[in-house]
Amino acid sequence: MTIEVEHLGHRYGDLVALDDVSFHVRPGEVFGYLGPNGAGKSTTVRILLGLMHPSSGTARVAGIDVARDPVAARAAVGYLPELVALYEGLTPNEHLDFVARVRRMDEGVAKRRGVALLEALGLAAWADEPVRSFSKGMRQRVGLALALLHRPPVLVLDEPLSGLDAQAALVLKEVLRGFASRGTAILYCSHVLDVVERVCDRAMILSKGKTVAHGSIAELRATTRGTSLEEVFRSVAADADPTAIANTLLAALDA
Amino acid sequence: MSALGLVTRRFLERRLLGDGDDAASPVPAAATTLTVSTLIFLLLAQERSPFETYVLMSAACLVWSAVRTFFEARELDATAADRGVLEPLPIAAWTFAAARGLVLGAELLVGTLNVALPAIMITAVVVGPLAAGRAFLAATAASLTGLAVATFLRAVLLRFLGVRKLEEWEGPIRLVVAVGLFALLFAAPDLDAAARASGVMHVLPPLSFARFCADGGAWSASAAAVVAMIALIVAALALARARRTTDERRGGGGDGPLARFVRLGVADAERAGYEFTRANLARDRTFRARVFPLFAFPFAAIVLLAKDGAGFAPLLISVYGASMYLVVAQTFVLFSESQRGPRLVEALPILDADAFRTGAQKAFHAHVTVPVHLTVLVGLAALAAFGRGPGFVAGLQHVVLGTGFAVLFGSFFFERLEGLAFCTSDDGKFPASLQNRAFAALMLSAVAALIGMNVVGRPIPYALAVLVLGLMIRLRLRRRSR
C-alpha cells in the first residue's frame, strides 16, 4: 500500500472534521476522494502532507508515518492544490529550479525533466516569464509541473482540473492514467463527479467527516442503485434536495 | 545550498523584489516612522547633551526595531505562495522559522544602520569619534533589545488575542509607539527625573543604554520595571477586551454626532462613495496600520506646546505636520487590503466617478481629519486646565489653523488621486505620481522652514507657510475653473 489511512480523526475545537476514516491506495491506483465542501477532504490532505497532526488514527505515505516524519513523507509526495499559489515574480523555470534544489534532485535530470514538462504542458514559450501575467489555467499547469518534477510515488491532487481548459484537462486525465500505470498511487480529491467516474478505479465519499460510501465505482453504483456517480453522491452525501434549493433561490428573486 | 539557505534566499528575494510589479519595490509601512524618527532626531540632537543624544538616537532605533518586529514581521509570515510551493516540500518547520529570523535580523541591521548613521555622523563631528562609536553601540544594542521586547510582546498578544485581533490593533499600537517616541524625544531633558518617578522608564532600553554609554555605569533593571511591564501588558489586554465589548454592543457600526451632521451635506450621488469609504476607513486593517502612526504629528504639537508654550515650532508642527500626514494618509486611502475586493468595484457601473470621489473625500474629513484635530483640541484644553501650554484660545487658534490647512490641503490632493478610494489592490506599491512628488516637495518645504527658523528667524517659515497655502488655493481654483 502506498497510502494507508487508519481510523483517522481530527477535531477543530468542538467541530469534528474527520471521524474514523480509513482507506488504502495501492500503487498504480487512482483513488477518488469525494465529498461536499466541509466534508473533510482538505483536512485529510493536510494530514497526509504532514502539515497537520491528526487527533486520532494514523496515516502512512510510502510506508512512512507522516506524524513521525513529515519531511520524509513530503519527499515522497507530489501535491497539486486546487488554487495554485506561486511566487508572482518568479518564472516557471525558476520555480522548477527552486523545487528541484530543495528536493535535492540531480541538476541535469531536473533541468531536462523541467524542460520536457513545460513543453508537454504547453508552457515552453512562457518558461522565462514571471507568472504574474499567467492565467489561472497556466498557473495550474505550472503547479502540476512542480508536483510531477521529482516523479513521486504518491500524487495528491486537490481538484486538479480547476481552471484548466478542455484540452489541458484531457491531457491531465491521460497523464494520470499514465502515471498510475507506472505504479504511482494517486489520491484524487474532487467534487466533479463525472471526471472521478472516468478517471478513478475506486472512490470514497465523505460527508461531515464520516465515510458514507467506499468501494469501486461499480460497487458504489450497485450499493445505491444509482446509474451514475452523481446519483450515488446525491443519495449518500447531499444535505438537501438540490432541486428544492434551486427553486427556493429562484423564488427569492421574485421577492 | 542547504534547504535553509534556499528558503532564506527566497524570503530575501521576496522582500527585496516583492512579488508584485517589478516597476516598484515594496515600501515598508514603517518607512514613515523611520523617516520621522530620523528627521526629528537630526533636528533635536544638535542642541542636546551627549546623554540626551544617546537617548534620542536609541529611542529612534528602539522604535524602528519594535515597530518593524511587531508588525511588519507578519510580512514574513507564510504567504499563499509559501503555503502552495514551500509547505508541500520536504522542509522541516524549523527551517522556515530560522529563515524568517535571519531575514528579519538582516533587515533590522540595515534599518538600524540607516537610523543611526546620520546621528553617529553628527555625534562624531560635535562630540568626537569615540562618542560616535559608543553611540553606534548604543543604537545597535537598543535595536536588538527592542527586537527582543517586541518579539516577546508580539508572542504574548498573539497568544491571547489571536492573529486577527492583533492585526486589528496594529494601527492603534503603532500610534502608541509613535506617540511614545515623540514623548520620549521631547521629554529627554527631564528623562532622569521622570525615570526616578516612574519604574516604566527603567524598562526602556534607550534610557538604560544611554546611561551606560554616557556614564559608563551599570544600567539597572529593577523588579519595579518588570512589574510595570506586566502592568502594561495587562492594561493593553484589558483595553482590547473593553474595545471588543464596545464593538459588539455597537453591532460593528455607528456614527458619531459629527459624522451624522456631515452626512446631511452628502448629496445622493455622493452617498455611495461616502458610505464605501466610511466603512473601509473603519475596517481596513492595512489602512489603519499605516495611517494611525501618522496621527502622532498633530499630537506632537500638544507635547511641543506643553514644553515650549506658544513658540513657532508648535505652529510649524500643527500646520506642516497635519499637511504631511494627510498627504500620506490620503495616498493610502487608494489601497484596499483585499486583493480581490477591488475587482468587485471595477465591475460596477460607477457612472459619476467625481461624485464618488467627493463622497469619499467628505467621509475622510468627517471620520479622520476633523476627529483627530478635535482630539488635539481636547488635549490642548487639558493642558490649559493645568496651566501649561499656550492657553486655550491660542491652542484653539493652532487647531483651527492646522485643521483648516489640513482640510484644504487634503482636498487638493484628494481630488488628484489617480483612482477611487479603496479600489486598488494593495501590492505594497506607493504610486509614483503626483502624490509622491507633492509629498517630497512638502517635506522639502518643511525642512526649509525649519532651517529658516533656526538660521534666519521667524519671518521666513511664516512666509513659506503662506506661500504653500497660496499655492494650494491657486491650484485648487485653477482646477475648478477647468
XYZ file of C-alpha atoms in Angstrom:
737
model
C 0.000 0.000 0.000
C 1.314 3.451 -0.784
C -1.242 5.482 1.121
C -2.611 3.905 4.284
C -5.089 5.782 6.399
C -6.354 4.019 9.519
C -9.142 5.309 11.769
C -8.172 8.888 11.088
C -9.895 11.505 13.201
C -9.475 15.233 13.625
C -11.260 17.915 15.599
C -11.141 21.708 15.389
C -12.279 22.532 18.895
C -15.789 21.116 19.092
C -16.066 20.609 15.368
C -15.407 17.065 14.171
C -13.652 17.400 10.821
C -12.782 13.710 10.407
C -14.325 10.796 12.192
C -12.785 7.320 11.950
C -11.849 7.476 8.268
C -9.892 4.562 6.804
C -8.782 3.853 3.233
C -5.838 2.467 1.296
C -4.474 3.478 -2.077
C -2.412 0.846 -3.836
C 0.452 1.520 -6.278
C -0.956 2.142 -9.756
C -4.382 3.073 -8.447
C -6.325 6.321 -8.844
C -8.486 6.742 -5.768
C -11.325 9.249 -5.825
C -11.853 11.157 -2.585
C -15.210 12.860 -2.768
C -17.399 14.992 -0.622
C -19.191 18.309 -0.476
C -17.483 21.423 0.890
C -16.516 20.939 4.531
C -16.614 17.147 4.288
C -13.024 16.770 5.494
C -11.117 16.329 2.221
C -8.680 19.172 2.750
C -8.069 18.147 6.360
C -7.130 14.657 5.142
C -4.776 16.131 2.548
C -3.062 18.346 5.112
C -2.599 15.366 7.388
C -1.164 13.289 4.539
C 1.312 16.075 3.798
C 2.338 16.198 7.439
C 1.127 19.789 7.763
C -1.315 18.862 10.495
C -1.325 16.244 13.218
C -4.413 14.042 13.403
C -6.343 13.931 16.668
C -6.511 10.154 16.325
C -5.541 7.368 13.957
C -2.550 7.058 11.658
C -1.623 7.996 8.120
C 1.278 6.461 6.223
C 2.644 7.549 2.888
C 5.094 5.268 1.056
C 5.474 3.373 4.312
C 6.318 6.489 6.309
C 4.232 7.568 9.278
C 3.519 11.202 8.394
C 3.082 12.239 12.021
C 6.513 10.872 12.937
C 8.484 12.001 9.899
C 6.540 14.593 7.914
C 9.588 15.761 5.985
C 10.331 12.266 4.639
C 6.644 11.812 3.813
C 6.575 15.044 1.824
C 9.654 13.890 -0.069
C 7.556 11.029 -1.441
C 4.529 13.115 -2.371
C 3.724 15.320 -5.306
C 0.914 17.716 -4.405
C -1.271 19.876 -6.602
C -3.656 22.160 -4.669
C -6.926 23.439 -6.073
C -5.726 27.036 -6.187
C -2.066 27.056 -7.068
C -0.327 29.946 -5.329
C 3.011 30.831 -6.891
C 5.661 33.480 -6.358
C 4.450 36.174 -8.734
C 7.905 37.468 -9.580
C 9.392 34.073 -10.419
C 9.233 32.317 -13.763
C 8.195 28.657 -14.224
C 11.843 27.757 -14.750
C 12.836 29.496 -11.518
C 10.060 27.725 -9.626
C 11.187 24.375 -11.007
C 14.818 25.119 -10.225
C 13.963 26.071 -6.640
C 11.820 22.979 -6.039
C 14.449 20.701 -7.597
C 17.145 22.115 -5.334
C 15.053 21.713 -2.198
C 14.269 18.145 -3.238
C 17.992 17.621 -3.851
C 17.479 16.376 -7.370
C 20.343 15.888 -9.780
C 20.743 19.206 -11.572
C 20.919 17.717 -15.076
C 17.922 15.466 -14.538
C 15.880 18.293 -13.052
C 16.742 20.574 -15.945
C 15.849 18.037 -18.637
C 12.677 16.983 -16.909
C 11.633 20.555 -16.258
C 12.051 21.491 -19.922
C 10.137 18.393 -21.012
C 7.325 19.015 -18.548
C 6.865 22.638 -19.576
C 6.945 21.601 -23.217
C 4.329 18.900 -22.643
C 2.135 21.271 -20.670
C 2.316 23.941 -23.346
C 4.301 26.376 -21.247
C 7.635 26.265 -23.052
C 7.124 29.707 -24.588
C 6.454 31.199 -21.138
C 9.157 29.314 -19.270
C 11.082 32.506 -18.534
C 8.150 34.834 -17.972
C 7.158 35.838 -14.425
C 3.966 34.029 -13.511
C 2.163 37.226 -12.515
C 0.765 37.526 -16.028
C -0.373 33.896 -16.169
C -3.990 32.829 -16.368
C -5.478 30.506 -13.789
C -5.075 27.548 -16.123
C -1.431 28.357 -16.806
C -0.739 28.594 -13.078
C -2.432 25.259 -12.605
C -0.128 23.754 -15.217
C 2.939 25.223 -13.502
C 1.680 23.692 -10.260
C 1.297 20.356 -11.991
C 4.868 20.528 -13.294
C 6.107 21.246 -9.754
C 4.136 18.291 -8.400
C 5.404 15.860 -11.035
C 9.021 17.027 -11.257
C 10.504 14.507 -8.832
C 8.414 11.612 -10.214
C 6.780 10.947 -6.861
C 5.477 7.500 -5.863
C 2.409 9.252 -4.430
C 0.380 12.030 -6.039
C -2.166 14.026 -4.090
C -4.373 16.111 -6.347
C -6.957 18.525 -4.988
C -9.424 19.460 -7.743
C -6.646 19.237 -10.341
C -8.851 20.229 -13.280
C -9.832 23.524 -11.704
C -9.070 26.301 -14.185
C -7.794 24.018 -16.923
C -9.228 24.331 -20.409
C -10.785 21.299 -22.112
C -7.605 20.344 -23.933
C -5.416 20.574 -20.828
C -7.998 18.647 -18.819
C -7.964 15.837 -21.372
C -4.164 15.780 -21.267
C -4.148 15.653 -17.489
C -6.547 12.725 -17.386
C -4.265 10.820 -19.758
C -1.236 11.798 -17.689
C -2.885 10.460 -14.557
C -3.640 7.154 -16.212
C -0.051 7.030 -17.470
C 1.369 7.765 -14.045
C -0.840 5.151 -12.471
C 0.289 2.562 -14.996
C 3.858 3.257 -13.848
C 2.932 2.400 -10.291
C 2.122 5.811 -8.817
C -0.625 5.900 -6.206
C -2.933 8.824 -6.832
C -5.363 10.386 -4.390
C -7.816 12.420 -6.435
C -9.898 14.843 -4.373
C -12.824 16.332 -6.216
C -16.478 17.047 -6.385
C -16.632 16.888 -10.179
C -18.263 13.519 -10.251
C -18.208 12.626 -13.919
C -14.430 13.101 -14.048
C -13.938 10.927 -10.996
C -16.150 8.320 -12.589
C -13.955 8.226 -15.682
C -10.542 8.569 -14.068
C -10.713 6.685 -10.776
C -10.632 2.969 -10.006
C -12.179 3.263 -6.581
C -13.686 6.088 -4.589
C -14.728 7.118 -1.141
C -17.460 9.608 -0.357
C -17.194 11.690 2.796
C -19.913 13.709 4.431
C -19.380 15.794 7.547
C -16.139 13.961 8.242
C -17.594 10.483 8.029
C -17.303 7.820 5.369
C -20.686 7.350 3.720
C -19.642 5.186 0.772
C -16.466 3.350 -0.190
C -15.604 0.933 -2.988
C -15.111 0.623 -6.716
C -17.243 2.864 -8.910
C -19.309 -0.165 -9.941
C -19.775 -1.215 -6.323
C -20.901 2.271 -5.344
C -23.470 2.291 -8.123
C -24.699 -1.132 -7.142
C -24.982 -0.203 -3.461
C -27.240 2.762 -4.076
C -28.789 1.508 -7.284
C -27.668 4.689 -8.954
C -26.856 4.751 -12.632
C -24.174 7.399 -12.213
C -21.824 8.590 -9.519
C -23.839 11.783 -9.319
C -26.876 9.822 -8.248
C -24.776 7.913 -5.747
C -23.454 11.182 -4.348
C -26.933 12.646 -4.215
C -28.245 9.709 -2.250
C -25.453 9.481 0.315
C -23.855 12.917 0.695
C -26.189 15.678 -0.384
C -27.591 17.507 2.662
C -30.723 18.663 0.915
C -32.556 18.213 -2.345
C -30.701 20.371 -4.905
C -33.896 20.908 -6.881
C -35.648 22.303 -3.814
C -32.697 24.623 -3.080
C -32.699 25.859 -6.679
C -36.430 26.553 -6.523
C -36.016 28.494 -3.288
C -33.262 30.557 -4.881
C -35.355 31.373 -7.923
C -38.279 32.275 -5.702
C -36.038 34.681 -3.783
C -35.507 36.685 -6.962
C -39.244 37.282 -7.212
C -39.411 38.684 -3.679
C 22.955 25.067 -0.919
C 21.042 23.747 2.092
C 17.270 23.996 2.434
C 17.790 26.770 5.000
C 19.936 28.712 2.554
C 17.470 28.258 -0.293
C 14.471 29.288 1.780
C 16.326 32.266 3.294
C 17.350 33.412 -0.166
C 13.752 33.074 -1.362
C 12.478 35.177 1.533
C 15.184 37.766 0.986
C 14.427 37.973 -2.715
C 10.770 38.404 -1.949
C 11.500 41.225 0.489
C 13.859 42.947 -1.909
C 12.000 42.470 -5.168
C 8.477 41.853 -3.978
C 6.028 39.533 -5.591
C 4.151 42.281 -7.327
C 5.069 44.588 -10.164
C 8.772 44.857 -10.894
C 8.389 48.576 -11.558
C 8.322 49.429 -7.889
C 9.860 47.732 -4.915
C 7.614 47.389 -1.884
C 7.768 50.262 0.566
C 7.763 49.056 4.176
C 4.944 50.520 6.199
C 7.497 51.505 8.844
C 9.130 53.862 6.363
C 7.091 56.775 7.682
C 8.068 56.012 11.258
C 11.672 55.667 10.234
C 11.699 58.927 8.307
C 10.008 60.833 11.081
C 12.311 59.369 13.727
C 15.434 60.299 11.825
C 14.233 63.739 10.840
C 13.233 64.746 14.331
C 16.356 63.251 15.793
C 18.509 65.232 13.400
C 16.732 68.430 14.307
C 16.870 67.973 18.029
C 20.123 66.130 18.608
C 22.248 69.157 17.784
C 21.286 71.105 20.867
C 21.363 68.295 23.405
C 23.968 66.870 25.758
C 25.694 63.567 24.828
C 23.455 61.716 27.260
C 20.320 63.112 25.669
C 21.758 62.489 22.217
C 22.209 58.834 23.051
C 18.687 58.708 24.416
C 17.202 60.251 21.314
C 19.104 58.075 18.917
C 18.491 54.921 20.875
C 14.820 55.789 21.106
C 14.628 56.111 17.336
C 16.383 52.757 16.908
C 14.206 51.107 19.517
C 11.024 52.316 17.898
C 12.268 51.276 14.498
C 13.095 47.763 15.635
C 9.959 47.417 17.748
C 7.594 48.606 15.028
C 9.419 46.548 12.461
C 9.372 43.409 14.543
C 5.946 43.833 15.946
C 4.052 44.307 12.766
C 5.989 44.105 9.581
C 7.345 40.764 10.666
C 4.000 39.400 9.603
C 5.024 40.092 6.024
C 7.478 37.299 6.593
C 4.712 35.028 7.790
C 3.562 32.384 5.366
C 2.100 33.818 2.182
C -0.212 31.921 -0.116
C 2.770 31.134 -2.331
C 4.702 29.823 0.678
C 1.813 27.558 1.501
C 1.439 26.444 -2.097
C 5.074 25.985 -3.042
C 7.136 25.609 0.138
C 4.919 23.715 2.564
C 4.457 20.617 0.393
C 8.239 20.335 0.004
C 10.342 18.169 2.309
C 11.450 21.057 4.522
C 11.352 20.928 8.322
C 9.215 23.532 10.090
C 12.205 24.968 11.988
C 13.829 25.855 8.656
C 11.074 28.395 7.905
C 11.341 29.929 11.370
C 15.133 30.144 11.106
C 14.981 31.648 7.613
C 12.473 34.291 8.739
C 14.658 35.088 11.730
C 17.698 35.535 9.504
C 15.854 37.797 7.073
C 14.373 39.872 9.881
C 17.787 40.177 11.534
C 19.362 41.335 8.287
C 16.612 43.892 7.734
C 16.941 45.197 11.259
C 20.662 45.555 10.884
C 20.248 47.574 7.708
C 17.424 49.581 9.266
C 19.421 50.306 12.387
C 22.345 51.484 10.336
C 20.004 53.752 8.389
C 18.600 55.280 11.524
C 21.856 55.515 13.385
C 24.165 56.687 10.651
C 23.180 60.373 10.454
C 23.081 60.548 14.223
C 26.519 58.975 14.517
C 27.934 61.370 11.964
C 26.601 64.328 13.916
C 27.898 62.871 17.157
C 31.318 62.299 15.594
C 31.504 65.955 14.494
C 30.034 67.516 17.625
C 31.428 65.268 20.363
C 34.126 63.118 18.777
C 34.692 59.738 17.122
C 34.890 57.810 20.414
C 31.464 59.057 21.410
C 30.205 58.176 17.938
C 31.455 54.628 18.432
C 29.630 54.410 21.721
C 26.580 55.896 20.094
C 26.623 53.223 17.429
C 26.917 50.515 20.078
C 24.015 52.065 21.944
C 21.904 52.173 18.788
C 22.637 48.566 17.899
C 22.047 47.381 21.442
C 18.792 49.336 21.626
C 17.648 47.831 18.359
C 18.421 44.319 19.494
C 16.745 44.897 22.832
C 13.778 46.396 21.035
C 13.681 43.305 18.853
C 13.635 41.039 21.902
C 10.996 43.054 23.750
C 8.795 43.402 20.684
C 9.096 39.713 19.834
C 8.101 38.801 23.374
C 5.166 41.211 23.414
C 4.011 40.084 19.999
C 4.065 36.476 21.146
C 2.092 37.313 24.291
C -0.505 39.355 22.430
C -0.721 36.761 19.666
C -1.353 34.092 22.255
C -4.179 36.000 23.931
C -5.678 37.976 21.051
C -5.032 35.776 18.026
C -3.785 36.898 14.644
C -6.936 38.693 13.537
C -7.323 40.758 16.693
C -3.652 41.624 16.720
C -3.890 42.827 13.142
C -6.962 44.870 14.015
C -4.997 46.541 16.803
C -1.936 47.060 14.705
C -2.662 50.705 13.903
C -3.534 51.851 17.432
C -0.476 50.098 18.890
C 1.752 51.678 16.295
C 0.213 55.016 17.161
C 1.061 54.436 20.815
C 4.629 53.583 19.833
C 4.944 56.642 17.607
C 3.411 58.992 20.190
C 5.650 57.374 22.785
C 8.643 58.225 20.655
C 7.639 61.858 20.424
C 7.044 61.981 24.151
C 10.434 60.426 24.766
C 12.156 62.823 22.424
C 10.617 65.931 23.884
C 10.879 64.787 27.457
C 14.572 63.944 27.147
C 15.902 66.781 29.360
C 13.732 65.607 32.230
C 14.330 61.978 31.473
C 16.312 61.097 34.554
C 13.834 62.811 36.830
C 10.975 61.132 35.027
C 12.710 57.776 35.301
C 13.098 58.142 39.017
C 9.421 58.869 39.308
C 8.308 56.040 37.110
C 9.533 52.470 37.052
C 8.309 52.170 33.476
C 11.130 54.353 32.219
C 13.704 51.934 33.569
C 12.442 49.256 31.292
C 13.006 51.388 28.217
C 16.280 50.340 26.628
C 17.130 53.854 25.379
C 17.438 55.176 28.923
C 19.481 52.226 30.130
C 21.808 52.228 27.170
C 22.141 55.986 27.157
C 23.195 55.930 30.805
C 25.572 53.082 30.094
C 27.169 54.914 27.180
C 27.230 58.380 28.710
C 28.401 57.460 32.188
C 29.858 54.009 31.687
C 27.795 52.959 34.679
C 25.753 49.821 35.046
C 22.207 50.015 33.822
C 19.537 48.808 36.121
C 16.536 46.600 35.641
C 14.568 46.666 38.813
C 11.704 44.451 39.853
C 9.507 47.539 39.651
C 10.286 47.801 35.957
C 9.250 44.204 35.370
C 6.045 44.803 37.302
C 5.436 47.922 35.229
C 5.907 45.966 32.023
C 3.461 43.300 33.158
C 1.008 46.018 34.142
C 1.323 47.495 30.661
C 0.551 44.171 29.027
C -2.403 43.587 31.322
C -3.673 47.084 30.622
C -3.344 46.536 26.879
C -5.283 43.276 27.116
C -7.958 44.864 29.280
C -8.213 47.687 26.765
C -8.582 45.210 23.941
C -11.324 43.388 25.822
C -13.146 46.647 26.555
C -12.847 47.643 22.924
C -14.197 44.276 21.800
C -17.195 44.597 24.118
C -17.892 48.106 22.850
C -17.688 46.948 19.251
C -20.074 44.098 19.951
C -22.511 46.465 21.628
C -22.344 48.808 18.683
C -23.019 45.957 16.338
C -19.894 46.791 14.358
C -21.015 50.201 13.089
C -22.468 53.526 14.073
C -21.614 57.169 13.571
C -20.815 59.956 15.979
C -22.827 63.192 16.014
C -20.257 64.972 13.848
C -20.380 62.255 11.189
C -24.183 62.332 11.265
C -24.038 66.103 10.770
C -21.621 65.790 7.854
C -23.816 63.126 6.302
C -26.515 65.767 5.930
C -24.223 67.528 3.487
C -23.646 64.454 1.359
C -25.592 64.526 -1.884
C -27.353 61.392 -3.107
C -24.844 60.930 -5.919
C -22.004 61.081 -3.385
C -23.585 58.675 -0.949
C -22.023 55.524 -2.458
C -18.507 56.944 -2.230
C -19.180 58.290 1.255
C -20.539 55.039 2.706
C -18.000 52.822 0.967
C -15.097 54.949 2.208
C -16.555 55.338 5.703
C -16.840 51.548 6.090
C -13.330 50.937 4.810
C -11.759 53.703 6.896
C -13.014 51.931 9.968
C -12.259 48.369 8.933
C -9.355 48.254 6.510
C -6.582 46.950 8.740
C -3.755 47.895 6.397
C -5.018 51.464 6.203
C -5.316 51.687 9.976
C -1.855 50.243 10.446
C -0.305 52.717 8.063
C -2.197 55.840 8.963
C -2.683 55.711 12.715
C 1.011 56.345 13.474
C 0.811 59.498 11.379
C -1.668 60.967 13.847
C 1.361 61.367 16.065
C 2.095 64.567 14.121
C -0.805 66.626 15.449
C -0.368 65.012 18.878
C 3.268 66.051 18.818
C 2.011 69.603 18.713
C 0.491 69.090 22.163
C 3.830 67.914 23.544
C 5.588 70.852 21.945
C 3.041 73.286 23.256
C 3.393 71.860 26.740
C 7.126 72.285 26.540
C 7.696 75.465 24.572
C 4.474 77.384 25.008
C 3.369 79.369 22.018
C 6.618 79.358 20.065
C 6.896 78.884 16.368
C 7.674 75.144 16.445
C 4.149 74.117 17.536
C 2.674 76.149 14.729
C 5.010 74.512 12.294
C 4.132 71.052 13.533
C 0.414 71.736 13.599
C 0.383 73.129 10.084
C 3.085 71.251 8.240
C 2.692 68.120 10.313
C -1.002 67.983 9.575
C -0.355 68.509 5.910
C 2.298 65.846 5.729
C 0.303 63.198 7.484
C -2.744 63.972 5.404
C -0.910 63.624 2.121
C 0.389 60.228 3.126
C -2.890 59.146 4.707
C -4.863 60.098 1.636
C -2.478 58.243 -0.598
C -3.093 55.112 1.431
C -6.845 55.639 1.036
C -6.436 54.401 -2.518
C -5.461 50.928 -1.456
C -7.573 48.093 -0.203
C -6.119 45.364 1.957
C -8.213 42.944 -0.042
C -6.520 41.636 -3.134
C -9.759 40.697 -4.826
C -12.254 43.153 -3.360
C -11.406 45.997 -5.760
C -12.405 43.768 -8.680
C -15.939 43.972 -7.362
C -15.872 47.756 -7.673
C -14.215 47.610 -11.076
C -17.133 45.579 -12.352
C -19.690 48.095 -11.072
C -21.188 50.779 -13.273
C -19.910 53.870 -11.401
C -21.451 56.496 -13.640
C -20.195 59.528 -11.764
C -16.652 58.932 -10.552
C -16.292 62.570 -9.467
C -19.292 62.308 -7.147
C -17.906 59.042 -5.776
C -14.606 60.798 -5.111
C -16.292 63.772 -3.458
C -18.267 61.446 -1.204
C -15.065 59.647 -0.287
C -13.385 62.953 0.477
C -16.202 64.019 2.780
C -16.034 60.684 4.560
C -12.299 61.067 5.029
C -12.559 64.515 6.543
C -15.574 63.615 8.683
C -14.027 60.434 10.038
C -10.306 61.173 10.041
C -9.237 64.790 9.742
C -11.726 66.567 11.948
C -11.894 63.944 14.756
C -8.100 63.854 15.008
C -7.837 67.605 15.256
C -10.706 67.818 17.695
C -8.872 65.335 19.892
C -5.842 67.580 19.736
C -8.063 70.447 20.853
C -9.210 68.404 23.840
C -5.558 67.757 24.693
C -4.816 71.470 24.487
C -7.800 72.256 26.682
C -6.482 69.767 29.218
C -3.078 71.452 29.127
C -4.708 74.836 29.616
C -6.621 73.487 32.603
C -3.285 72.599 34.232
C -1.835 75.994 33.397
C 0.513 74.679 30.722
C 0.771 75.257 27.035
C -0.241 78.455 25.276
C -3.684 78.689 26.829
C -6.959 77.569 25.384
C -7.527 80.466 22.998
C -4.053 80.267 21.484
C -4.387 76.484 21.295
C -7.711 76.871 19.551
C -6.047 79.114 17.018
C -3.439 76.436 16.352
C -6.034 73.773 15.899
C -8.259 75.882 13.683
C -5.303 76.865 11.524
C -3.982 73.284 11.407
C -7.402 71.784 10.658
C -8.200 74.384 8.033
C -4.889 73.868 6.333
C -5.299 70.091 6.591
C -8.774 70.095 5.039
C -7.775 72.486 2.296
C -4.534 70.713 1.544
C -6.167 67.302 1.875
C -8.967 68.258 -0.504
C -6.442 69.437 -3.032
C -4.680 66.096 -3.019
C -7.774 64.000 -2.779
C -9.098 65.448 -5.991
C -5.898 64.482 -7.714
C -5.705 60.887 -6.594
C -5.483 58.609 -9.589
C -8.166 56.127 -8.688
C -11.071 55.661 -6.330
C -10.757 55.197 -2.592
C -10.076 51.621 -1.501
C -10.357 50.427 -5.086
C -6.762 49.470 -5.798
C -5.357 46.121 -4.717
C -2.631 46.699 -2.203
C 0.564 45.244 -3.570
C 2.775 47.368 -1.348
C 3.353 49.987 -4.030
C 3.361 53.681 -3.434
C 2.002 55.362 -6.558
C 4.852 57.211 -8.217
C 2.792 60.112 -9.471
C 1.583 63.474 -8.269
C 1.169 62.454 -4.649
C 4.800 61.404 -4.291
C 6.209 64.440 -5.957
C 3.972 66.724 -3.929
C 4.873 64.897 -0.750
C 8.556 65.269 -1.496
C 8.072 68.976 -2.208
C 6.150 69.397 1.014
C 8.825 67.620 3.037
C 11.473 69.839 1.489
C 9.480 72.968 2.245
C 9.045 71.800 5.836
C 12.778 71.177 6.204
C 13.497 74.527 4.579
C 11.127 76.184 7.014
C 12.778 74.505 9.987
C 16.227 75.508 8.804
C 14.943 79.007 8.171
C 13.555 79.122 11.702
C 16.976 78.271 13.136
C 19.114 80.367 10.841
C 17.177 83.462 9.858
C 14.330 83.731 12.280
C 10.623 83.523 12.108
C 9.600 85.549 9.068
C 10.873 83.031 6.523
C 8.939 79.986 7.711
C 5.814 82.098 8.111
C 6.334 83.331 4.580
C 6.867 79.758 3.376
C 3.675 78.620 5.071
C 1.723 81.435 3.444
C 3.362 80.668 0.103
C 2.419 76.992 0.227
C -1.096 77.888 1.331
C -1.450 80.384 -1.501
C -0.153 77.840 -3.989
C -2.694 75.320 -2.831
C -5.563 77.771 -3.136
C -4.413 78.885 -6.571
C -4.119 75.344 -7.861
C -7.480 74.497 -6.385
C -9.092 77.481 -8.110
C -7.415 76.588 -11.388
C -8.730 73.068 -11.185
C -12.233 74.339 -10.521
C -12.069 76.725 -13.471
C -11.119 73.885 -15.859
